[in-house]
Tab-separated table of C-alpha atoms in Angstrom:
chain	number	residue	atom	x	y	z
S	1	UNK	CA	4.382	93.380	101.568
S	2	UNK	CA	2.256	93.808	98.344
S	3	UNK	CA	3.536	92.455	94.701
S	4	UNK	CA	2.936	92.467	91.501
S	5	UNK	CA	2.826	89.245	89.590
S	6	UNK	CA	3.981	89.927	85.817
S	7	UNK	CA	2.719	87.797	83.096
S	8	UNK	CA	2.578	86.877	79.562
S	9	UNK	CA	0.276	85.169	77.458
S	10	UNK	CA	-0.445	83.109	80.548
S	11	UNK	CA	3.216	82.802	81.947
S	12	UNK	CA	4.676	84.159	84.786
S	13	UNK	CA	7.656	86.197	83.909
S	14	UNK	CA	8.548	87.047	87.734
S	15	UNK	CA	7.274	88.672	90.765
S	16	UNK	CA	7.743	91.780	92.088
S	17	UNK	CA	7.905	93.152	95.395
S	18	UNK	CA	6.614	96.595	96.034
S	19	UNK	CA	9.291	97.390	98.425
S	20	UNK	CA	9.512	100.937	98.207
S	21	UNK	CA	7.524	104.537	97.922
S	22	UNK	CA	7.646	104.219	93.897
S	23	UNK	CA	7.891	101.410	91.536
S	24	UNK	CA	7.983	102.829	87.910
S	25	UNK	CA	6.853	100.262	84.765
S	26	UNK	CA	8.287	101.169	81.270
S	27	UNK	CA	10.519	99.874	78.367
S	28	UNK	CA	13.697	101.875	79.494
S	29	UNK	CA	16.146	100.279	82.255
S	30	UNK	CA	15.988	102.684	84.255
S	31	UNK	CA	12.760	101.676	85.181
S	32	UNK	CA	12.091	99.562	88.275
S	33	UNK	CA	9.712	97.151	86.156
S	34	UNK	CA	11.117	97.028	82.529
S	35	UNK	CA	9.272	95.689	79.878
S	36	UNK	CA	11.113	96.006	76.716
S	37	UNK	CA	7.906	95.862	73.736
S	38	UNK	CA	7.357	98.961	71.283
S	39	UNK	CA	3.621	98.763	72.613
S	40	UNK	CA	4.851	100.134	76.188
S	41	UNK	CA	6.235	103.822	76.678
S	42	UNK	CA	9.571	104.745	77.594
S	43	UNK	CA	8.156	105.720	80.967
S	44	UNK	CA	4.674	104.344	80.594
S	45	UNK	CA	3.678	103.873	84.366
S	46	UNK	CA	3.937	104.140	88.414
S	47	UNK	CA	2.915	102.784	91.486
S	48	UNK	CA	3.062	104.563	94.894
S	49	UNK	CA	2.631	102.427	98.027
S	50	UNK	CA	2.024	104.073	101.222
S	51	UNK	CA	1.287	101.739	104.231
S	52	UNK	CA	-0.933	99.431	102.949
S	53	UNK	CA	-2.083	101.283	100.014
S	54	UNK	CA	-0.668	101.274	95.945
S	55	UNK	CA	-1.905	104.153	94.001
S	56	UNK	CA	-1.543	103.013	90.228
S	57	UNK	CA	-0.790	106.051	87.797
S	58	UNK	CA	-0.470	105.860	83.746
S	59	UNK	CA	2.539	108.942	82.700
S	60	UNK	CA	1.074	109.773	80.306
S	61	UNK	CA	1.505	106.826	78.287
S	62	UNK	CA	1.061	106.068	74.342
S	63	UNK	CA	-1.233	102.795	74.524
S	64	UNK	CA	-2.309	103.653	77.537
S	65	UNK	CA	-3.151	101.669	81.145
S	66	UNK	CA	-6.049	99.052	81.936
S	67	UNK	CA	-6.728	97.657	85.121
S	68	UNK	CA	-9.772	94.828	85.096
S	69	UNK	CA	-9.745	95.585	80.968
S	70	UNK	CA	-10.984	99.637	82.221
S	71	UNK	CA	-8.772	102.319	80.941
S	72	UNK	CA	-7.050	104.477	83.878
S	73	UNK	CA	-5.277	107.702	84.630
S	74	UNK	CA	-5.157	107.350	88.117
S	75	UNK	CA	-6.460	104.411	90.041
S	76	UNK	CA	-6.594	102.649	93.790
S	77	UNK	CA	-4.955	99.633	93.735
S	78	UNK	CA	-7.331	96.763	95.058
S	79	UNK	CA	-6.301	92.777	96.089
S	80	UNK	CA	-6.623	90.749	93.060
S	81	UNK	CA	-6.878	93.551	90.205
S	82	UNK	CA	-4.527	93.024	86.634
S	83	UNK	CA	-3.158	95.554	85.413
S	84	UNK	CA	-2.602	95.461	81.557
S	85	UNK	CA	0.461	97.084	79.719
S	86	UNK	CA	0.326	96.482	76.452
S	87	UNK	CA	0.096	92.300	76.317
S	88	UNK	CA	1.877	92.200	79.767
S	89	UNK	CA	-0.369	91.946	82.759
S	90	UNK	CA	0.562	92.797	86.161
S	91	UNK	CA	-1.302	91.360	88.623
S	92	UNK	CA	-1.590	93.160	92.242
S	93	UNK	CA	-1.495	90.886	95.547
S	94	UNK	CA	-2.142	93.217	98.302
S	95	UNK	CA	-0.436	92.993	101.556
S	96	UNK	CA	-3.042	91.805	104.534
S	97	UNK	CA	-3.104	94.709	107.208
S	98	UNK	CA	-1.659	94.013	110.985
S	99	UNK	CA	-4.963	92.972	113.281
S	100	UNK	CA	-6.273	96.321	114.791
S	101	UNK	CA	-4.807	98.386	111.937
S	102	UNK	CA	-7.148	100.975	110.586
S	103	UNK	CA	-7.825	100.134	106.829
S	104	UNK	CA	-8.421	103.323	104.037
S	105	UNK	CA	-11.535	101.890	103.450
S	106	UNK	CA	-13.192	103.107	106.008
S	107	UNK	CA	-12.559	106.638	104.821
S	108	UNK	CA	-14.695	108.323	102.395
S	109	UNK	CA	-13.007	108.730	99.524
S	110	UNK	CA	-14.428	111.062	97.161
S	111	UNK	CA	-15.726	113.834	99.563
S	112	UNK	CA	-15.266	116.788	97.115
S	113	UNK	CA	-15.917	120.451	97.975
S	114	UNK	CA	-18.602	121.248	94.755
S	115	UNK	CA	-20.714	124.281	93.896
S	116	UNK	CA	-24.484	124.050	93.958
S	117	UNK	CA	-25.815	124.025	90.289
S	118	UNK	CA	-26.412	127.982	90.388
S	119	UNK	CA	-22.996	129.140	91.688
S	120	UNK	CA	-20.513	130.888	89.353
S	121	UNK	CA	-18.250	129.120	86.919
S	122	UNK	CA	-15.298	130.035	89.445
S	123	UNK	CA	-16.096	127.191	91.554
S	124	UNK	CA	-15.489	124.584	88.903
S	125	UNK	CA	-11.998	124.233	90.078
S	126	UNK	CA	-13.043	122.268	93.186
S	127	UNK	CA	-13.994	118.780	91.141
S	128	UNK	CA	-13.084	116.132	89.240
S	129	UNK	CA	-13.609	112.570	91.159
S	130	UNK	CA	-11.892	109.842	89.172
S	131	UNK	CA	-8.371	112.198	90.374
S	132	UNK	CA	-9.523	113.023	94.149
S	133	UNK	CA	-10.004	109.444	94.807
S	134	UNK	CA	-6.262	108.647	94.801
S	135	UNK	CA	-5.879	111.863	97.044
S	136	UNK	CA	-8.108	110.897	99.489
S	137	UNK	CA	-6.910	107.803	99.849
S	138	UNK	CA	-3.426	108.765	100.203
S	139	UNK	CA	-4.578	111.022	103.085
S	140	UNK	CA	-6.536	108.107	104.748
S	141	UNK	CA	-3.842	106.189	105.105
S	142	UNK	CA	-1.939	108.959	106.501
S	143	UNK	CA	-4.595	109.590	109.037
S	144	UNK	CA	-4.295	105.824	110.211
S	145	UNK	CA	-0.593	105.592	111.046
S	146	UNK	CA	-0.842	109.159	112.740
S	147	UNK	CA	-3.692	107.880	114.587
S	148	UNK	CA	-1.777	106.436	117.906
S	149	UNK	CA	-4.117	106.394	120.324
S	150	UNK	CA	-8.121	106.631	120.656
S	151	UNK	CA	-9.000	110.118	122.151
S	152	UNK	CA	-12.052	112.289	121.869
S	153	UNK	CA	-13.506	112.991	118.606
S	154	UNK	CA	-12.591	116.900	117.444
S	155	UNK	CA	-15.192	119.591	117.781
S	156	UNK	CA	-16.745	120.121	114.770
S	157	UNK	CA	-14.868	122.312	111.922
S	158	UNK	CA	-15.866	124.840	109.029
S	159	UNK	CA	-14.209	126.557	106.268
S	160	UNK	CA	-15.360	129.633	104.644
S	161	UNK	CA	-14.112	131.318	101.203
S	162	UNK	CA	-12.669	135.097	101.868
S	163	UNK	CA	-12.243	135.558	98.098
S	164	UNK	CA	-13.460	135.554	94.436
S	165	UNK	CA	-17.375	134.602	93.616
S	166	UNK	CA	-17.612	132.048	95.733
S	167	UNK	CA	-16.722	134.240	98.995
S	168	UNK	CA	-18.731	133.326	101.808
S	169	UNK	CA	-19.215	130.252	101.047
S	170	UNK	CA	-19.240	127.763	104.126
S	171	UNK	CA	-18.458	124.003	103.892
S	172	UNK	CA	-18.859	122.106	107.497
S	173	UNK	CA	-16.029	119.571	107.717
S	174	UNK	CA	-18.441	116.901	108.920
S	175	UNK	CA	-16.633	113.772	106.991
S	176	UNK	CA	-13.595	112.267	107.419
S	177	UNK	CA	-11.717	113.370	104.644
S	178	UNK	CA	-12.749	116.361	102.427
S	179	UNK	CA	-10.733	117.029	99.383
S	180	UNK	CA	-9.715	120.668	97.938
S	181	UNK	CA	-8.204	121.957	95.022
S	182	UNK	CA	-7.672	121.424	91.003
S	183	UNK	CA	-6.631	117.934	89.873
S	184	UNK	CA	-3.677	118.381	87.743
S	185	UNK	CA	-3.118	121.684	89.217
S	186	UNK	CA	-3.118	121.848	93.104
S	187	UNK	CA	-4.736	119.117	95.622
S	188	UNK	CA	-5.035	118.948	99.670
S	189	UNK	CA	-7.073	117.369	102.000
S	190	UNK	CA	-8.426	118.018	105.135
S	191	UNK	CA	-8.867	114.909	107.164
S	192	UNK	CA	-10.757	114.781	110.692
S	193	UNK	CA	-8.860	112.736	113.213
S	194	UNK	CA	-9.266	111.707	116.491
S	195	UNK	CA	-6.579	114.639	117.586
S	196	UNK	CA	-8.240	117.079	115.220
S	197	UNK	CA	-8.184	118.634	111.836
S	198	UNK	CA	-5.100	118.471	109.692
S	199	UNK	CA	-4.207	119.507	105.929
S	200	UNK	CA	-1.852	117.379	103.398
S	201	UNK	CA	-0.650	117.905	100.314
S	202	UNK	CA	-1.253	115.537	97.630
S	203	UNK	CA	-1.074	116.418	94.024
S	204	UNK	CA	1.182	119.496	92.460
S	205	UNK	CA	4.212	121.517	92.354
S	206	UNK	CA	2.768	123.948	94.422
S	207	UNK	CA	2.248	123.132	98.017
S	208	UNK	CA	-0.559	124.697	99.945
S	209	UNK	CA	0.353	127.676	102.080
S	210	UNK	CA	-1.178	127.887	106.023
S	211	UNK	CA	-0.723	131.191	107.481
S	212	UNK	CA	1.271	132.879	104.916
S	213	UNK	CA	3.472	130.119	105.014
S	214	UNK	CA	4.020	126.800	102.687
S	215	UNK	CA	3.747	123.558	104.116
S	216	UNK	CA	6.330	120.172	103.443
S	217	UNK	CA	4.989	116.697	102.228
S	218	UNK	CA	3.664	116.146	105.857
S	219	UNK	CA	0.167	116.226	107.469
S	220	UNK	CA	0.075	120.061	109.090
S	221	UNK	CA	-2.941	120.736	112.258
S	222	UNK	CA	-4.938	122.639	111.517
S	223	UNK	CA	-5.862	125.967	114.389
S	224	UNK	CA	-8.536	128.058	114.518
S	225	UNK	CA	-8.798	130.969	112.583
S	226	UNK	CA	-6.216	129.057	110.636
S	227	UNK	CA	-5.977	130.756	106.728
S	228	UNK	CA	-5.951	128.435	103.915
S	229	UNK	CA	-4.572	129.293	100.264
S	230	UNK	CA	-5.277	126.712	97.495
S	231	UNK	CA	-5.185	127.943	93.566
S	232	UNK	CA	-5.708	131.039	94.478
S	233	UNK	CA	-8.323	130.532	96.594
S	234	UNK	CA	-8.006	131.798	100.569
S	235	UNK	CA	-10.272	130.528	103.224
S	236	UNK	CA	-9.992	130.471	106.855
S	237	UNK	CA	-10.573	127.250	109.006
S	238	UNK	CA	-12.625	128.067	112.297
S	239	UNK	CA	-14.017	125.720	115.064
S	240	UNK	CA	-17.971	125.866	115.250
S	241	UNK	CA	-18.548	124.207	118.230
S	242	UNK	CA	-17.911	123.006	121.297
């Protein structure tokens, strides 16, 4: 199990385990890790954990969140890294993954459906890196405990836009993970496993809708002719080959 190791000026205050989904940081008690100083926010920070993986997030904090002495909004939690609130630091141990276990790292991470220099502004909402990173890698790890047995690798997939300026536009699903949406707004991936394509929801109030209809928290398949609708954005997933 991974842990944080919280610090002052040197001194270890106490460790903490990261023993479930969400660990919030912040100077109220409510808070899973409180740290009562004016520098940190009432709500200042959080830490998702899924398998093996800790997604660090800042809430939109006053002073702000550093990890290695770098600003962050968003950030993937490596072995090792301190995380500074205010003049506490927090550093992360990572748990070591179970022999044969698939690790996120051998995902691609920031696979990101962008516009060649000459398209419309419209496709601007398919972007922004430093965001998509934590989505991908949420998605990895979801792709490695789903993963149960080796098996064939899928045929190879496409998407196409059916509306707005970028219609007709055609993205081959060649990677591993490839990453849609609007950070702030609306995220998915699509990931390419062993059993086939699949979609997941990772960022926004607004979960992507398959068919007409919305999808839960979980990885969905993904079906041929399958229709996609992301911020407003429809396009249909189809298999190219055999």
């Amino acid at each position: 199990m991974a842990k944080l190791i919280l610090s002052l000026d040197g001194s270890v205050i106490r460790e903490v385990p990261l023993d479930k989904e969400r660990v919030t940081i912040g100077r109220k008690p409510q808070n899973d890790i409180q740290i009562e100083n004016l520098a940190v926010s009432s709500e200042h920070a959080c830490i998702v954990t899924i398998l093996n993986d800790s997604f660090l997030e800042d809430l939109g904090s006053t002073n702000g969140t550093l990890v290695n002495g770098n600003p962050i909004k968003k950030h993937i939690l490596q072995n090792n890294d301190v995380v500074e609130i205010g003049k506490y630091k927090l550093k992360y141990i990572a748990d070591t993954p179970a022999a044969g276990q698939t690790s996120a790292d051998e995902f691609e991470k920031t696979m990101v459906l962008r516009a060649p220099a000459a398209r419309p502004a419209g496709e601007r909402a398919f972007g922004d890196t430093q965001a998509l990173q934590v989505a991908a890698a949420a998605a990895a790890t979801a792709a490695a405990a789903a993963a149960a047995k080796p098996t064939e690798a899928p045929l190879l997939a496409a998407v196409q836009i059916l509306n707005g300026p970028s219609a007709g536009k055609e993205l081959e699903l060649t990677k591993n993970l490839t990453t849609l949406g609007k950070p702030g707004v609306q995220v998915a991936v699509i990931t390419r496993r062993p059993q086939g394509y699949f979609i997941t929801h990772v960022e926004g109030a607004t979960f992507p809708v398959v068919n007409g209809k919305a999808l839960d928290a979980q990885a969905h398949p993904l079906k041929d002719h399958d229709v996609i609708e992301l911020t407003g954005v429809k396009m249909e997933f189809f298999i190219k080959s055999k």
